[in-house]
Short mmCIF file of C-alpha atoms in Angstrom, two decimals:
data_model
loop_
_atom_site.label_atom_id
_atom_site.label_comp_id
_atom_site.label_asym_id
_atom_site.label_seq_id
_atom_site.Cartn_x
_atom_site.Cartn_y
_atom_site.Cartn_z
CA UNK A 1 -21.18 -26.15 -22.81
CA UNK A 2 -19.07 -29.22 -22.05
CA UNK A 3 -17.61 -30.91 -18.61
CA UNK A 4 -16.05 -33.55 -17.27
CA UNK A 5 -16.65 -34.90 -13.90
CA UNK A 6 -13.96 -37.41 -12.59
CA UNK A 7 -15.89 -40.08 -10.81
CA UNK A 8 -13.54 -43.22 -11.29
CA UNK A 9 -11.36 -43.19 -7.97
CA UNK A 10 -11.24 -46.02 -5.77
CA UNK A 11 -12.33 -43.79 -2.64
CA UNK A 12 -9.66 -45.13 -0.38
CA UNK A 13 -9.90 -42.73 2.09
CA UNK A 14 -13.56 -43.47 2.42
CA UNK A 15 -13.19 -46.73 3.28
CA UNK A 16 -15.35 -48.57 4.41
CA UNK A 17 -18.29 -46.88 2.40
CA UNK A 18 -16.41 -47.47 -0.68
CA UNK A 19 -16.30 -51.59 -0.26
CA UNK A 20 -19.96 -51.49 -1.55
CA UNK A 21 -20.06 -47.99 -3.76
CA UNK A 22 -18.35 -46.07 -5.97
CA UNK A 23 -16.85 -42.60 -3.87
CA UNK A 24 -19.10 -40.86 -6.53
CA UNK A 25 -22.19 -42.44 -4.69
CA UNK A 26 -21.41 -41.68 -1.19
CA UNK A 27 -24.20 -39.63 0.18
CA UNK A 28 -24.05 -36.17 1.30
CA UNK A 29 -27.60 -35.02 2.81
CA UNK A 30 -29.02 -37.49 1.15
CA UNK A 31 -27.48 -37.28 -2.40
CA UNK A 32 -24.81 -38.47 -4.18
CA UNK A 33 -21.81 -36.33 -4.79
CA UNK A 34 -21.84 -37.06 -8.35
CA UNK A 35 -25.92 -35.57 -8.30
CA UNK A 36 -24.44 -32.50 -6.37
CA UNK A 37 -21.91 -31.69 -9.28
CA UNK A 38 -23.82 -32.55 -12.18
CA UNK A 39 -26.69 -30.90 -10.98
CA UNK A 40 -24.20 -27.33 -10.16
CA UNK A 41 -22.88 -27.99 -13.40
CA UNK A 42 -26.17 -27.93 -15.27
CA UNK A 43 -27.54 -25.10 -13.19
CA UNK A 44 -24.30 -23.19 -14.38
CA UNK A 45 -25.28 -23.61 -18.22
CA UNK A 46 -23.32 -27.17 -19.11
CA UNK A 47 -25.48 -29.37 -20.95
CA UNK A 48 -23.22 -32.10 -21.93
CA UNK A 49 -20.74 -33.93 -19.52
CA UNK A 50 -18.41 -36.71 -19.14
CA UNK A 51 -18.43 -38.74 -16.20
CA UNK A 52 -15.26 -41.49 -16.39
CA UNK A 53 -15.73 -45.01 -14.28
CA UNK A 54 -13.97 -47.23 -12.78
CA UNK A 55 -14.93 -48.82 -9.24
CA UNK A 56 -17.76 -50.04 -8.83
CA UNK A 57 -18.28 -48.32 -12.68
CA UNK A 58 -21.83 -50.08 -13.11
CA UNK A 59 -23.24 -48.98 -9.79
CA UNK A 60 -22.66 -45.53 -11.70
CA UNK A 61 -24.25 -46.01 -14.98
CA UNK A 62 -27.51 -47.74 -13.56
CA UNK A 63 -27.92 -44.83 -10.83
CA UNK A 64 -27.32 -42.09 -14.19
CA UNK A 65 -29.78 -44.27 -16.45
CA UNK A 66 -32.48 -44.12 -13.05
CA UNK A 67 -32.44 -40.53 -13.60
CA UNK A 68 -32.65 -40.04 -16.53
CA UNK A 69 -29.25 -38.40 -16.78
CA UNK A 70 -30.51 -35.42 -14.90
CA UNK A 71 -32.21 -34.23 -17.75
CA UNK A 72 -29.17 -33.69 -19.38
CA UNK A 73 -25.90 -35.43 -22.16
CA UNK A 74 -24.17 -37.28 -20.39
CA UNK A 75 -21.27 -39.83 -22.08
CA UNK A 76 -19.66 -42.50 -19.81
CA UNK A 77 -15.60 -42.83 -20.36
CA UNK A 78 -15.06 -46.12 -19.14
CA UNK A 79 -11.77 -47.10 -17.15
CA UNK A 80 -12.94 -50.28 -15.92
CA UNK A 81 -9.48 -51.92 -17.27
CA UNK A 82 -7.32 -49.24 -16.03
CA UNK A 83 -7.39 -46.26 -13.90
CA UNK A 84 -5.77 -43.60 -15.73
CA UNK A 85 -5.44 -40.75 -13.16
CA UNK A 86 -6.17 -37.67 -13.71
CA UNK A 87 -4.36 -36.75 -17.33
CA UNK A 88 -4.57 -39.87 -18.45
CA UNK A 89 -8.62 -39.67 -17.58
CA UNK A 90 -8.82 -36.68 -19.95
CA UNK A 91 -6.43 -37.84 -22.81
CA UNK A 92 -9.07 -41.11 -22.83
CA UNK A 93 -11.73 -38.79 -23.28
CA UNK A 94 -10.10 -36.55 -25.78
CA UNK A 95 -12.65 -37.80 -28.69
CA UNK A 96 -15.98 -35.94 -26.66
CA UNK A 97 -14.40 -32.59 -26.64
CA UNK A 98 -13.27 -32.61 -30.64
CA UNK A 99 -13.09 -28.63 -32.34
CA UNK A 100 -12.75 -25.73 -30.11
CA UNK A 101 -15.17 -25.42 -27.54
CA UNK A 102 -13.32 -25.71 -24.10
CA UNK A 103 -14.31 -28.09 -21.30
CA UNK A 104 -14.82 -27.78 -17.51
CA UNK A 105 -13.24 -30.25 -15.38
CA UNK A 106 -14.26 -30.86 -11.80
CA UNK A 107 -13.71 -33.27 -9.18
CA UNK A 108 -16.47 -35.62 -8.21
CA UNK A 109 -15.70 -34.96 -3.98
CA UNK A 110 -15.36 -31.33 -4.22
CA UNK A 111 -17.89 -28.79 -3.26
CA UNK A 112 -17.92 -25.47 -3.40
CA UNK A 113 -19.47 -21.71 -3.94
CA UNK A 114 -17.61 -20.59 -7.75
CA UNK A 115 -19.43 -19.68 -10.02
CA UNK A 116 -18.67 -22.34 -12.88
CA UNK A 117 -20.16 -19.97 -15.44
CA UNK A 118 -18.10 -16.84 -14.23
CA UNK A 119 -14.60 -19.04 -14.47
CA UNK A 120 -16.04 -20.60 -18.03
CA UNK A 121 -16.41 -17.37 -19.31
CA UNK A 122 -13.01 -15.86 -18.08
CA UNK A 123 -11.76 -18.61 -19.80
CA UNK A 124 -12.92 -18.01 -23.30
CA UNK A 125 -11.68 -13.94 -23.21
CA UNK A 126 -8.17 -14.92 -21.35
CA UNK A 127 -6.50 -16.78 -24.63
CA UNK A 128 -5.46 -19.66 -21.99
CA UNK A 129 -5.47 -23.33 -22.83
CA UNK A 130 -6.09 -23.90 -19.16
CA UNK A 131 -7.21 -22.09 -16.32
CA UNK A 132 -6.45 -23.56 -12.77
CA UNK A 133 -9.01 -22.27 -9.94
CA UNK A 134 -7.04 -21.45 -6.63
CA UNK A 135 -7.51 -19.89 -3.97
CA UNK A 136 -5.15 -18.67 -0.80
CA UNK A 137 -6.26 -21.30 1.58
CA UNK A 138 -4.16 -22.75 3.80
CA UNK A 139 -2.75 -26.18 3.09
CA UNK A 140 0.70 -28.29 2.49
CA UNK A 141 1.22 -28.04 -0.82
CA UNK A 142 0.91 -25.04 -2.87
CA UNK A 143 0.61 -24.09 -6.94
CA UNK A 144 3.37 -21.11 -7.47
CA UNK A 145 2.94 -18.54 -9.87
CA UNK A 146 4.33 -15.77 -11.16
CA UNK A 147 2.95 -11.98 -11.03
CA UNK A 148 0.66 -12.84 -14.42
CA UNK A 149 -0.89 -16.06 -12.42
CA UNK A 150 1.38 -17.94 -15.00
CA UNK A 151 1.88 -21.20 -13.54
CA UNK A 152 5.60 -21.77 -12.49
CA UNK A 153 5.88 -24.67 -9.98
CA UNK A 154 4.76 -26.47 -7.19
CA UNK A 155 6.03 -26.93 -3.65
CA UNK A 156 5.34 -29.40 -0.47
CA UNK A 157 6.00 -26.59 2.73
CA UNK A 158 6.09 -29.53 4.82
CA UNK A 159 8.90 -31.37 2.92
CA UNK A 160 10.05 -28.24 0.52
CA UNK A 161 9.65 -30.66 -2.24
CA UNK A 162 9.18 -29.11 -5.34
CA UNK A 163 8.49 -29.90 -9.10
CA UNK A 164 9.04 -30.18 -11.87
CA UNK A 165 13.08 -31.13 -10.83
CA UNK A 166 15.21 -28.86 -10.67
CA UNK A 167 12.76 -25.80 -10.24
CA UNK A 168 14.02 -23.46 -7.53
CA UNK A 169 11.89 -21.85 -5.63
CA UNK A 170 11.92 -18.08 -5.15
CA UNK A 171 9.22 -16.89 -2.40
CA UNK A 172 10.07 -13.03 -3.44
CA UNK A 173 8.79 -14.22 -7.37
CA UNK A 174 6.32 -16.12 -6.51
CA UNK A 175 2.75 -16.09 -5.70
CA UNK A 176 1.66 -19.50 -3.59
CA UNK A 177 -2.45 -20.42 -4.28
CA UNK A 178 -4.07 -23.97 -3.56
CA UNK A 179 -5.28 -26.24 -6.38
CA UNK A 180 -9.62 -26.61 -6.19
CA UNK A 181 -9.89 -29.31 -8.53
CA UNK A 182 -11.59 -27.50 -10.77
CA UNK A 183 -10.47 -26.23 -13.96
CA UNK A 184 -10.95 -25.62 -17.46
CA UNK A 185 -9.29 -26.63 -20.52
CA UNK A 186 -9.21 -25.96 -24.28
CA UNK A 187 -9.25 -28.78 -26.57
CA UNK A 188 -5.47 -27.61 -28.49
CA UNK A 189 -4.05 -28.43 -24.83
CA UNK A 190 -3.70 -32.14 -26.40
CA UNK A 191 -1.72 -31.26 -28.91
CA UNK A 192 1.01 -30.89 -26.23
CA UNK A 193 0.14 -34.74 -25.10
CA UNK A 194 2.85 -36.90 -27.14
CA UNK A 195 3.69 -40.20 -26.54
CA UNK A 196 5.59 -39.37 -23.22
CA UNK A 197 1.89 -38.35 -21.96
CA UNK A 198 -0.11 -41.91 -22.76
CA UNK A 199 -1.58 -44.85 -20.28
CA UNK A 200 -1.99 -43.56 -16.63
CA UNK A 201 -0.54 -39.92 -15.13
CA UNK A 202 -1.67 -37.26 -13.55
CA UNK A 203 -2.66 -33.95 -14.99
CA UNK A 204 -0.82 -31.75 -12.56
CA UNK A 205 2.37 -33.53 -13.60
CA UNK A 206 1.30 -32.86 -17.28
CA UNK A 207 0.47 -28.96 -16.29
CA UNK A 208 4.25 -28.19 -14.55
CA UNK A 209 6.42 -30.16 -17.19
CA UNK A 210 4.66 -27.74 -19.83
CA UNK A 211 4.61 -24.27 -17.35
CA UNK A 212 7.30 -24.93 -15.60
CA UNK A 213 10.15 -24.20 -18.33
CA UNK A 214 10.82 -20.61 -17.10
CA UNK A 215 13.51 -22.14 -14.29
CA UNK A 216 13.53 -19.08 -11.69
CA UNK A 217 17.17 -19.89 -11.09
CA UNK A 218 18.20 -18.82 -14.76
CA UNK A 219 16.24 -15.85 -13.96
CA UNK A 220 18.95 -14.45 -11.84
CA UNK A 221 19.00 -11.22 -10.17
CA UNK A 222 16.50 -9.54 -12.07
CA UNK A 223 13.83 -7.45 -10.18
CA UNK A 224 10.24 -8.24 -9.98
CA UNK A 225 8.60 -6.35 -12.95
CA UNK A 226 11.17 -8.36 -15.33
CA UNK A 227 10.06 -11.56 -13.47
CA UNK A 228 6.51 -10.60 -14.29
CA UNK A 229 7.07 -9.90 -18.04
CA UNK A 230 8.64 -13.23 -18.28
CA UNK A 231 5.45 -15.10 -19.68
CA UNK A 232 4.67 -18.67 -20.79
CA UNK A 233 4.91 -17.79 -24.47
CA UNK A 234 7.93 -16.44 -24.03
CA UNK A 235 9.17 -19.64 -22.29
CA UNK A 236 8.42 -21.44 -25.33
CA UNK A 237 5.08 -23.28 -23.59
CA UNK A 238 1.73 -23.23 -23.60
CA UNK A 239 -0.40 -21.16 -22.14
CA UNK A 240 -1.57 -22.38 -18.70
CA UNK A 241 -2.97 -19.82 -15.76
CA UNK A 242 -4.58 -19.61 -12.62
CA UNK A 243 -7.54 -17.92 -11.88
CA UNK A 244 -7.71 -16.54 -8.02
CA UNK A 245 -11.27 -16.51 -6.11
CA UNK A 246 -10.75 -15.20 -2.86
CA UNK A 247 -13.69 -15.93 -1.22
CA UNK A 248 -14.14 -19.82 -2.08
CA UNK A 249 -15.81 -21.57 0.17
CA UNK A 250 -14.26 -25.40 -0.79
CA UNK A 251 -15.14 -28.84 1.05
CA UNK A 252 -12.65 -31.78 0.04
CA UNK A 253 -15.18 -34.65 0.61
CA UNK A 254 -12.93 -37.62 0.30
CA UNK A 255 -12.18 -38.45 4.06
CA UNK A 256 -14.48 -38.95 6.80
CA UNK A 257 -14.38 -35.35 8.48
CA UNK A 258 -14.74 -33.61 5.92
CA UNK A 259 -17.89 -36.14 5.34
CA UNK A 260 -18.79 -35.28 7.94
CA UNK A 261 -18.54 -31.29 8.07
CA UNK A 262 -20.70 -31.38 4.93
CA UNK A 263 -23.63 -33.53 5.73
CA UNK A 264 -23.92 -30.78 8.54
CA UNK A 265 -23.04 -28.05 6.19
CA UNK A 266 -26.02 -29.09 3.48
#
């Protein structure tokens, strides 16, 4: 089983721990949070993982070569020259996850209670080329799906931004779940990735241009089991869903607080 952890972010927010260290080094109870994940992601069944680098990208690979890798693959996807974001992160790392087998990928500053192996699997029997793992917590800015977890659009509540342009967005058809960071992808999703999807760009971006093309305002006044049979394939897209866990327990560890709450949390 394969995974990518994204570990190449400058770690502004953590500032200033992050003038000396990578963000994937900060220590939470005494560990790394790049140790926490791999070591979740290897107790979940992975056994070969991708860790991109950028700042501070050496501190990285010395700490992984003192241990040995955590007994485990690991392959470093270097971004030394450029920070690629998120999609751009993958698409760079496209030739590690060649043939079929999907890939798990998970933020280096997020913890949490899923079971990786539980949304791996769901994966694999759903037919998706990604799964998105969300949950109903409260925050600003919300994933929207339709009544199939389809993904539709996104919204800021605090600004009532929305994307991709010119979505509308329809409360009554929609179905509003946060973003963990985590998610899993099969390896025909970069057959979508033309040249408009090359150099630096995030994922999410990549995700609402391609599930976004059912446009609730050319839905009309239809009622909400014909909004719920409208699907992604027959939209013309690809295949991109989220998968709801009700219970997560999730800790952001990028800013200070939130630091903070977890060293006392572990």
């Amino acid at each position: 089983m394969k995974a990518m952890i994204f570990a190449a972010g400058l770690g502004t927010r953590l500032k200033p721990l992050t003038d000396t260290m990578p963000k994937s080094l900060v220590p939470v109870a005494g560990k790394p949070m790049l140790e926490h994940v791999i070591l979740k992601l290897k107790a979940a069944g992975f056994n070969e993982i991708v860790v991109n680098v950028h700042h501070f990208a050496n501190q990285i690979i010395e700490f992984l070569k003192e241990k040995n890798d955590l007994g485990i693959t690991i392959h470093i996807s270097d971004e030394t020259d450029l920070l690629l974001d998120t999609g751009g992160g993958i698409k760079k790392a496209a030739s590690f996850f060649t043939g079929n087998e999907p890939f798990l990928v998970h933020n280096v500053d997020i913890l949490s209670n899923v079971d990786l192996k539980a949304l791996y699997e769901y994966h694999l029997t759903s037919g998706n080329d990604a799964t998105l793992l969300v949950s109903p917590r409260k925050t600003t800015r919300y994933l929207l799906f339709d009544h199939e977890n389809h993904l539709c659009g996104w919204i800021n509540k605090e600004t009532l931004q929305t994307k991709p342009e010119g979505f509308i967005y329809a409360p009554e058809k929609l179905q509003e779940y946060a973003f963990s960071g985590i998610h899993v992808i099969s390896p025909n999703l970069f057959n979508y990735m033309g040249e408009e999807w090359t150099g630096k760009f995030p994922i999410m971006d990549f995700y609402l241009s391609q599930a976004s093309k059912i446009n609730l305002s050319q839905i009309g006044n239809i009622d909400l089991s014909q909004a719920a049979n409208i699907n992604i394939s027959q939209a013309g897209t690809i295949g991109i869903k989220g998968f709801c866990c009700n219970d997560l327990n999730l800790i952001d560890i990028g800013k200070p607080d939130t630091l903070t709450q977890a060293n006392r949390l572990f």
